[in-house]
Amino acid sequence: MNKKMNSLKMKLTIGVGITFLAMIVTLTTFSVIGMNQLFVVPVQRVVPALLTVPVNSVTPEFQDLEDSIHMQDTIDATVINTAINSAQVQFNILALISMVLIGCLGTGLTYLFIKKTVKPLDSFSKEIAMIDEKGMNEPPHIETSITEIQQLSDSFDKMLERLNQSFENQKRFSTAAAHELKTPLAIIKANMDVLEMDSAADIKEYQATLDITKRQVERMRELIDNLFLVSSSESYEFNDKVSIVKLIENLVSDMEFKLKEKDIRISIDCEDKVIIGNETMLSRAIANLLDNSIKYCAHSQPMIKIYSENNQGYQLIVEDNGIGISEEDIPNIFEAFYRADKSRSRKIAGSGLGLAITKDIIEAHQGKITISSVLNEGTKIIIEFD
């Protein structure tokens, strides 16, 4: 009973009913008072006066009324007053009964109207209650002529679609993370098993196994660090004044050994821009881009260009002439653990989180990152800041 009383239908009905009843009571009260003031009281005052008017004082205009009133000299004004009072009581009772009946009828019709109006909400609520994780692919939807309810249904469908996409991304992320952690562990275990079965293993075999183990442990450490960065990026403070040119020069200096090792030429032609943000995160984001350009550089005359443009905002561009990315891989390239051309990428060390982390960092700094690439020709990545 209490649940029904708390329903939207009952609350609206009670609210409208009370308002409707108050209007009827007010209208009825003013009607009764108005009848008394405009009809009963004046008549009660006039009739006794008419009964006592002398014959010679009546004007010709009231002659007929005088003749009618004085047909019986014994008429008493009390009788007339009694009749008027009786009529007044009957009118008040009739007004009260009418008020109650109209109030009940109006409240009942209000309830039926509201019940019909919110019926789509009842259906929508029941469908929502039946949704579980597996049923998110079939969002509830209602068709109604009420604009607000239709908008609510459409908004809920869109929210459910985004939530479902988020769950799917989370599942893929967890699966990929487990796979990335499982691979180095499997390599370590396989080498340990081989070494264990070889009773005549020498120091070189032990050293080779140790080197493999170190590489795989380092790979897991890097993966875990990246996972931690993805999950905790929101806790960083964004109050550093970061010079883009200085940041790039420091990164290129740190990567000088890698650049020389692969004989990569690099050119820098950037206008400086100071960004308020987190220097460590921005350094990590741009370092990921440079690291990818170095990893996937061309076999002959490798080159990386870093430059800026001012086209409706500041644009930092990192361009290389590396192996490139196929057109079908570009839409997914910023997803965690996604690797274009997995047969080639697996030969190159990496966790598959670099571009995903870079995208999160740039967006956390109110920026935007886009990529264009041609397979076997090169890749261009554009970072835009306001």
Tab-separated table of N, CA and C in Angstrom, residues 170-298:
chain	number	residue	atom	x	y	z
A	170	GLN	N	36.552	-3.160	-21.915
A	170	GLN	CA	37.173	-3.653	-20.690
A	170	GLN	C	37.497	-5.142	-20.800
A	171	LYS	N	36.580	-5.913	-21.414
A	171	LYS	CA	36.829	-7.343	-21.595
A	171	LYS	C	38.026	-7.575	-22.513
A	172	ARG	N	38.050	-6.821	-23.628
A	172	ARG	CA	39.174	-6.977	-24.549
A	172	ARG	C	40.487	-6.577	-23.886
A	173	PHE	N	40.422	-5.491	-23.093
A	173	PHE	CA	41.619	-5.030	-22.402
A	173	PHE	C	42.119	-6.092	-21.429
A	174	SER	N	41.219	-6.674	-20.646
A	174	SER	CA	41.610	-7.694	-19.665
A	174	SER	C	42.168	-8.930	-20.353
A	175	THR	N	41.513	-9.342	-21.446
A	175	THR	CA	41.988	-10.515	-22.183
A	175	THR	C	43.368	-10.275	-22.771
A	176	ALA	N	43.540	-9.088	-23.374
A	176	ALA	CA	44.837	-8.763	-23.974
A	176	ALA	C	45.925	-8.653	-22.920
A	177	ALA	N	45.594	-8.040	-21.774
A	177	ALA	CA	46.581	-7.904	-20.698
A	177	ALA	C	47.007	-9.271	-20.177
A	178	ALA	N	46.029	-10.164	-20.004
A	178	ALA	CA	46.350	-11.511	-19.541
A	178	ALA	C	47.238	-12.239	-20.558
A	179	HIS	N	46.919	-12.052	-21.831
A	179	HIS	CA	47.713	-12.700	-22.876
A	179	HIS	C	49.139	-12.150	-22.898
A	180	GLU	N	49.274	-10.823	-22.788
A	180	GLU	CA	50.595	-10.210	-22.815
A	180	GLU	C	51.442	-10.646	-21.624
A	181	LEU	N	50.804	-10.868	-20.469
A	181	LEU	CA	51.539	-11.337	-19.298
A	181	LEU	C	51.842	-12.832	-19.394
A	182	LYS	N	50.947	-13.552	-20.046
A	182	LYS	CA	51.114	-14.999	-20.145
A	182	LYS	C	52.271	-15.366	-21.072
A	183	THR	N	52.451	-14.577	-22.135
A	183	THR	CA	53.480	-14.907	-23.128
A	183	THR	C	54.887	-14.932	-22.542
A	184	PRO	N	55.349	-13.890	-21.852
A	184	PRO	CA	56.706	-13.968	-21.275
A	184	PRO	C	56.841	-15.052	-20.215
A	185	LEU	N	55.791	-15.282	-19.460
A	185	LEU	CA	55.845	-16.349	-18.460
A	185	LEU	C	56.000	-17.711	-19.131
A	186	ALA	N	55.293	-17.890	-20.247
A	186	ALA	CA	55.404	-19.154	-20.986
A	186	ALA	C	56.810	-19.343	-21.537
A	187	ILE	N	57.422	-18.247	-22.032
A	187	ILE	CA	58.782	-18.323	-22.561
A	187	ILE	C	59.773	-18.689	-21.454
A	188	ILE	N	59.611	-18.047	-20.298
A	188	ILE	CA	60.491	-18.341	-19.167
A	188	ILE	C	60.349	-19.800	-18.737
A	189	LYS	N	59.099	-20.247	-18.631
A	189	LYS	CA	58.859	-21.637	-18.201
A	189	LYS	C	59.433	-22.637	-19.201
A	190	ALA	N	59.255	-22.370	-20.499
A	190	ALA	CA	59.764	-23.289	-21.517
A	190	ALA	C	61.284	-23.405	-21.446
A	191	ASN	N	61.969	-22.273	-21.275
A	191	ASN	CA	63.425	-22.317	-21.187
A	191	ASN	C	63.897	-22.993	-19.898
A	192	MET	N	63.177	-22.765	-18.812
A	192	MET	CA	63.512	-23.442	-17.562
A	192	MET	C	63.351	-24.951	-17.696
A	193	ASP	N	62.262	-25.381	-18.373
A	193	ASP	CA	62.030	-26.816	-18.550
A	193	ASP	C	63.118	-27.456	-19.400
A	194	VAL	N	63.523	-26.750	-20.471
A	194	VAL	CA	64.596	-27.273	-21.325
A	194	VAL	C	65.891	-27.410	-20.540
A	195	LEU	N	66.193	-26.377	-19.747
A	195	LEU	CA	67.424	-26.393	-18.957
A	195	LEU	C	67.389	-27.507	-17.907
A	196	GLU	N	66.211	-27.743	-17.347
A	196	GLU	CA	66.068	-28.766	-16.322
A	196	GLU	C	66.263	-30.173	-16.910
A	197	MET	N	65.784	-30.363	-18.139
A	197	MET	CA	65.901	-31.672	-18.768
A	197	MET	C	67.319	-31.950	-19.257
A	198	ASP	N	68.093	-30.901	-19.455
A	198	ASP	CA	69.465	-31.071	-19.957
A	198	ASP	C	70.412	-31.244	-18.768
A	199	SER	N	70.722	-32.455	-18.480
A	199	SER	CA	71.575	-32.734	-17.322
A	199	SER	C	73.031	-32.334	-17.558
A	200	ALA	N	73.389	-32.156	-18.834
A	200	ALA	CA	74.774	-31.807	-19.151
A	200	ALA	C	74.914	-30.349	-19.579
A	201	ALA	N	73.999	-29.507	-19.130
A	201	ALA	CA	74.036	-28.092	-19.522
A	201	ALA	C	75.291	-27.424	-18.997
A	202	ASP	N	75.872	-26.584	-19.856
A	202	ASP	CA	77.085	-25.883	-19.443
A	202	ASP	C	76.741	-24.442	-19.054
A	203	ILE	N	77.775	-23.693	-18.732
A	203	ILE	CA	77.595	-22.332	-18.252
A	203	ILE	C	76.981	-21.419	-19.312
A	204	LYS	N	77.288	-21.670	-20.600
A	204	LYS	CA	76.742	-20.849	-21.668
A	204	LYS	C	75.223	-21.020	-21.771
A	205	GLU	N	74.750	-22.227	-21.610
A	205	GLU	CA	73.301	-22.488	-21.681
A	205	GLU	C	72.583	-21.842	-20.492
A	206	TYR	N	73.235	-21.931	-19.339
A	206	TYR	CA	72.644	-21.257	-18.167
A	206	TYR	C	72.587	-19.744	-18.387
A	207	GLN	N	73.670	-19.209	-18.967
A	207	GLN	CA	73.725	-17.774	-19.215
A	207	GLN	C	72.686	-17.356	-20.248
A	208	ALA	N	72.496	-18.165	-21.295
A	208	ALA	CA	71.490	-17.863	-22.317
A	208	ALA	C	70.085	-17.863	-21.710
A	209	THR	N	69.829	-18.862	-20.857
A	209	THR	CA	68.510	-18.922	-20.198
A	209	THR	C	68.300	-17.728	-19.288
A	210	LEU	N	69.381	-17.342	-18.596
A	210	LEU	CA	69.295	-16.180	-17.709
A	210	LEU	C	69.012	-14.910	-18.500
A	211	ASP	N	69.654	-14.759	-19.663
A	211	ASP	CA	69.424	-13.572	-20.497
A	211	ASP	C	67.968	-13.520	-20.986
A	212	ILE	N	67.461	-14.664	-21.413
A	212	ILE	CA	66.056	-14.731	-21.864
A	212	ILE	C	65.119	-14.364	-20.725
A	213	THR	N	65.405	-14.890	-19.557
A	213	THR	CA	64.560	-14.606	-18.393
A	213	THR	C	64.578	-13.120	-18.061
A	214	LYS	N	65.777	-12.513	-18.121
A	214	LYS	CA	65.880	-11.077	-17.839
A	214	LYS	C	65.062	-10.255	-18.828
A	215	ARG	N	65.155	-10.614	-20.107
A	215	ARG	CA	64.405	-9.876	-21.132
A	215	ARG	C	62.902	-9.993	-20.911
A	216	GLN	N	62.455	-11.173	-20.578
A	216	GLN	CA	61.012	-11.368	-20.380
A	216	GLN	C	60.521	-10.692	-19.096
A	217	VAL	N	61.356	-10.719	-18.066
A	217	VAL	CA	60.997	-10.003	-16.826
A	217	VAL	C	60.923	-8.507	-17.084
A	218	GLU	N	61.870	-7.985	-17.871
A	218	GLU	CA	61.845	-6.575	-18.219
A	218	GLU	C	60.598	-6.240	-19.036
A	219	ARG	N	60.230	-7.155	-19.906
A	219	ARG	CA	59.012	-6.962	-20.708
A	219	ARG	C	57.773	-6.909	-19.814
A	220	MET	N	57.713	-7.796	-18.831
A	220	MET	CA	56.574	-7.782	-17.898
A	220	MET	C	56.576	-6.531	-17.043
A	221	ARG	N	57.785	-6.108	-16.628
A	221	ARG	CA	57.875	-4.890	-15.817
A	221	ARG	C	57.359	-3.683	-16.603
A	222	GLU	N	57.762	-3.595	-17.869
A	222	GLU	CA	57.308	-2.488	-18.707
A	222	GLU	C	55.793	-2.535	-18.894
A	223	LEU	N	55.274	-3.736	-19.105
A	223	LEU	CA	53.823	-3.894	-19.279
A	223	LEU	C	53.075	-3.457	-18.028
A	224	ILE	N	53.555	-3.884	-16.870
A	224	ILE	CA	52.888	-3.530	-15.606
A	224	ILE	C	52.969	-2.025	-15.356
A	225	ASP	N	54.115	-1.419	-15.680
A	225	ASP	CA	54.251	0.038	-15.535
A	225	ASP	C	53.240	0.764	-16.426
A	226	ASN	N	53.099	0.271	-17.654
A	226	ASN	CA	52.146	0.892	-18.573
A	226	ASN	C	50.712	0.714	-18.101
A	227	LEU	N	50.399	-0.463	-17.595
A	227	LEU	CA	49.055	-0.694	-17.063
A	227	LEU	C	48.780	0.234	-15.880
A	228	PHE	N	49.772	0.402	-15.036
A	228	PHE	CA	49.614	1.305	-13.891
A	228	PHE	C	49.408	2.740	-14.358
A	229	LEU	N	50.140	3.138	-15.411
A	229	LEU	CA	49.995	4.496	-15.934
A	229	LEU	C	48.600	4.716	-16.502
A	230	VAL	N	48.079	3.703	-17.211
A	230	VAL	CA	46.727	3.813	-17.770
A	230	VAL	C	45.688	3.968	-16.675
A	231	SER	N	45.832	3.198	-15.597
A	231	SER	CA	44.812	3.196	-14.549
A	231	SER	C	44.913	4.381	-13.600
A	232	SER	N	46.092	5.024	-13.538
A	232	SER	CA	46.275	6.090	-12.539
A	232	SER	C	46.530	7.454	-13.151
A	233	SER	N	46.279	7.602	-14.452
A	233	SER	CA	46.591	8.876	-15.112
A	233	SER	C	45.764	10.026	-14.567
A	234	GLU	N	44.572	9.735	-14.034
A	234	GLU	CA	43.698	10.806	-13.532
A	234	GLU	C	44.212	11.402	-12.229
A	235	SER	N	45.152	10.724	-11.549
A	235	SER	CA	45.636	11.216	-10.255
A	235	SER	C	46.806	12.184	-10.398
A	236	TYR	N	47.275	12.396	-11.622
A	236	TYR	CA	48.393	13.318	-11.834
A	236	TYR	C	47.923	14.765	-11.720
A	237	GLU	N	48.848	15.633	-11.291
A	237	GLU	CA	48.546	17.059	-11.228
A	237	GLU	C	48.928	17.719	-12.552
A	238	PHE	N	48.143	18.712	-12.929
A	238	PHE	CA	48.364	19.395	-14.209
A	238	PHE	C	48.652	20.875	-13.957
A	239	ASN	N	49.807	21.145	-13.379
A	239	ASN	CA	50.139	22.538	-13.075
A	239	ASN	C	51.568	22.908	-13.482
A	240	ASP	N	52.195	22.070	-14.331
A	240	ASP	CA	53.545	22.394	-14.825
A	240	ASP	C	53.455	23.277	-16.067
A	241	LYS	N	54.433	24.161	-16.225
A	241	LYS	CA	54.567	24.930	-17.459
A	241	LYS	C	55.558	24.189	-18.359
A	242	VAL	N	55.019	23.581	-19.417
A	242	VAL	CA	55.817	22.687	-20.252
A	242	VAL	C	56.125	23.364	-21.580
A	243	SER	N	57.427	23.527	-21.891
A	243	SER	CA	57.864	24.056	-23.187
A	243	SER	C	57.994	22.887	-24.161
A	244	ILE	N	57.210	22.923	-25.239
A	244	ILE	CA	57.207	21.826	-26.196
A	244	ILE	C	58.592	21.644	-26.828
A	245	VAL	N	59.229	22.722	-27.267
A	245	VAL	CA	60.540	22.631	-27.922
A	245	VAL	C	61.582	22.045	-26.971
A	246	LYS	N	61.608	22.537	-25.758
A	246	LYS	CA	62.571	22.034	-24.781
A	246	LYS	C	62.320	20.563	-24.484
A	247	LEU	N	61.037	20.201	-24.403
A	247	LEU	CA	60.687	18.807	-24.129
A	247	LEU	C	61.191	17.893	-25.245
A	248	ILE	N	60.994	18.299	-26.495
A	248	ILE	CA	61.416	17.488	-27.640
A	248	ILE	C	62.938	17.392	-27.701
A	249	GLU	N	63.619	18.498	-27.475
A	249	GLU	CA	65.088	18.487	-27.501
A	249	GLU	C	65.642	17.530	-26.449
A	250	ASN	N	65.055	17.506	-25.259
A	250	ASN	CA	65.501	16.592	-24.204
A	250	ASN	C	65.264	15.135	-24.602
A	251	LEU	N	64.109	14.883	-25.213
A	251	LEU	CA	63.788	13.510	-25.619
A	251	LEU	C	64.736	13.028	-26.718
A	252	VAL	N	64.994	13.875	-27.697
A	252	VAL	CA	65.897	13.501	-28.785
A	252	VAL	C	67.301	13.242	-28.242
A	253	SER	N	67.714	14.050	-27.286
A	253	SER	CA	69.024	13.853	-26.660
A	253	SER	C	69.073	12.507	-25.931
A	254	ASP	N	68.000	12.162	-25.236
A	254	ASP	CA	67.951	10.882	-24.510
A	254	ASP	C	67.959	9.692	-25.464
A	255	MET	N	67.409	9.875	-26.668
A	255	MET	CA	67.314	8.771	-27.630
A	255	MET	C	68.453	8.794	-28.660
A	256	GLU	N	69.444	9.580	-28.405
A	256	GLU	CA	70.530	9.742	-29.381
A	256	GLU	C	71.186	8.405	-29.718
A	257	PHE	N	71.384	7.558	-28.738
A	257	PHE	CA	72.027	6.270	-28.981
A	257	PHE	C	71.186	5.407	-29.926
A	258	LYS	N	69.876	5.356	-29.695
A	258	LYS	CA	68.997	4.578	-30.569
A	258	LYS	C	69.003	5.124	-31.985
A	259	LEU	N	69.001	6.458	-32.111
A	259	LEU	CA	68.992	7.081	-33.441
A	259	LEU	C	70.274	6.751	-34.204
A	260	LYS	N	71.412	6.822	-33.531
A	260	LYS	CA	72.689	6.521	-34.181
A	260	LYS	C	72.795	5.041	-34.506
A	261	GLU	N	72.241	4.211	-33.625
A	261	GLU	CA	72.317	2.766	-33.830
A	261	GLU	C	71.643	2.346	-35.133
A	262	LYS	N	70.543	3.012	-35.474
A	262	LYS	CA	69.823	2.691	-36.703
A	262	LYS	C	70.090	3.703	-37.816
A	263	ASP	N	71.041	4.600	-37.567
A	263	ASP	CA	71.423	5.602	-38.557
A	263	ASP	C	70.209	6.410	-39.041
A	264	ILE	N	69.411	6.882	-38.083
A	264	ILE	CA	68.193	7.645	-38.393
A	264	ILE	C	68.502	9.135	-38.332
A	265	ARG	N	68.186	9.833	-39.409
A	265	ARG	CA	68.315	11.295	-39.425
A	265	ARG	C	67.040	11.897	-38.849
A	266	ILE	N	67.201	12.904	-38.045
A	266	ILE	CA	66.042	13.550	-37.428
A	266	ILE	C	66.151	15.060	-37.600
A	267	SER	N	65.051	15.699	-37.967
A	267	SER	CA	65.021	17.157	-38.126
A	267	SER	C	63.930	17.729	-37.225
A	268	ILE	N	64.238	18.867	-36.618
A	268	ILE	CA	63.298	19.521	-35.703
A	268	ILE	C	63.079	20.953	-36.164
A	269	ASP	N	61.841	21.295	-36.422
A	269	ASP	CA	61.506	22.656	-36.854
A	269	ASP	C	60.178	23.048	-36.202
A	270	CYS	N	60.250	23.390	-34.923
A	270	CYS	CA	59.030	23.650	-34.141
A	270	CYS	C	59.031	25.061	-33.578
A	271	GLU	N	57.893	25.696	-33.656
A	271	GLU	CA	57.676	26.911	-32.869
A	271	GLU	C	57.366	26.478	-31.447
A	272	ASP	N	57.863	27.251	-30.517
A	272	ASP	CA	57.658	26.853	-29.125
A	272	ASP	C	56.234	27.194	-28.675
A	273	LYS	N	55.745	26.387	-27.772
A	273	LYS	CA	54.450	26.640	-27.145
A	273	LYS	C	54.529	26.122	-25.722
A	274	VAL	N	54.054	26.925	-24.781
A	274	VAL	CA	54.041	26.534	-23.374
A	274	VAL	C	52.648	26.009	-23.028
A	275	ILE	N	52.609	24.817	-22.502
A	275	ILE	CA	51.345	24.171	-22.144
A	275	ILE	C	51.310	23.953	-20.641
A	276	ILE	N	50.178	24.283	-20.042
A	276	ILE	CA	49.989	24.005	-18.614
A	276	ILE	C	49.489	22.573	-18.487
A	277	GLY	N	50.298	21.723	-17.869
A	277	GLY	CA	49.913	20.322	-17.745
A	277	GLY	C	50.892	19.576	-16.875
A	278	ASN	N	51.068	18.299	-17.189
A	278	ASN	CA	51.991	17.460	-16.432
A	278	ASN	C	53.170	17.114	-17.339
A	279	GLU	N	54.357	17.581	-16.977
A	279	GLU	CA	55.528	17.414	-17.838
A	279	GLU	C	55.888	15.939	-18.005
A	280	THR	N	55.780	15.151	-16.950
A	280	THR	CA	56.136	13.733	-17.020
A	280	THR	C	55.237	12.992	-17.999
A	281	MET	N	53.934	13.279	-17.936
A	281	MET	CA	52.996	12.605	-18.818
A	281	MET	C	53.198	13.021	-20.269
A	282	LEU	N	53.374	14.323	-20.506
A	282	LEU	CA	53.594	14.795	-21.879
A	282	LEU	C	54.892	14.226	-22.447
A	283	SER	N	55.921	14.140	-21.617
A	283	SER	CA	57.179	13.560	-22.054
A	283	SER	C	56.994	12.099	-22.440
A	284	ARG	N	56.195	11.382	-21.655
A	284	ARG	CA	55.924	9.970	-21.953
A	284	ARG	C	55.152	9.834	-23.261
A	285	ALA	N	54.190	10.715	-23.496
A	285	ALA	CA	53.362	10.632	-24.704
A	285	ALA	C	54.195	10.835	-25.963
A	286	ILE	N	54.999	11.903	-25.984
A	286	ILE	CA	55.796	12.197	-27.185
A	286	ILE	C	56.928	11.181	-27.339
A	287	ALA	N	57.464	10.702	-26.213
A	287	ALA	CA	58.504	9.670	-26.275
A	287	ALA	C	57.963	8.400	-26.915
A	288	ASN	N	56.702	8.055	-26.637
A	288	ASN	CA	56.091	6.878	-27.257
A	288	ASN	C	56.030	7.031	-28.773
A	289	LEU	N	55.708	8.238	-29.245
A	289	LEU	CA	55.630	8.473	-30.686
A	289	LEU	C	57.012	8.341	-31.323
A	290	LEU	N	58.016	8.954	-30.707
A	290	LEU	CA	59.380	8.874	-31.244
A	290	LEU	C	59.899	7.431	-31.203
A	291	ASP	N	59.566	6.739	-30.123
A	291	ASP	CA	60.018	5.361	-29.983
A	291	ASP	C	59.412	4.473	-31.083
A	292	ASN	N	58.133	4.706	-31.403
A	292	ASN	CA	57.494	3.938	-32.476
A	292	ASN	C	58.147	4.248	-33.822
A	293	SER	N	58.442	5.528	-34.058
A	293	SER	CA	59.076	5.896	-35.320
A	293	SER	C	60.444	5.237	-35.458
A	294	ILE	N	61.163	5.116	-34.356
A	294	ILE	CA	62.476	4.465	-34.388
A	294	ILE	C	62.329	2.955	-34.609
A	295	LYS	N	61.372	2.351	-33.898
A	295	LYS	CA	61.178	0.904	-34.009
A	295	LYS	C	60.795	0.491	-35.427
A	296	TYR	N	59.887	1.261	-36.038
A	296	TYR	CA	59.343	0.858	-37.333
A	296	TYR	C	59.919	1.713	-38.470
A	297	CYS	N	61.171	2.093	-38.331
A	297	CYS	CA	61.789	2.957	-39.334
A	297	CYS	C	62.069	2.184	-40.623
A	298	ALA	N	62.352	2.922	-41.687
A	298	ALA	CA	62.660	2.303	-42.979
A	298	ALA	C	64.050	1.671	-42.931
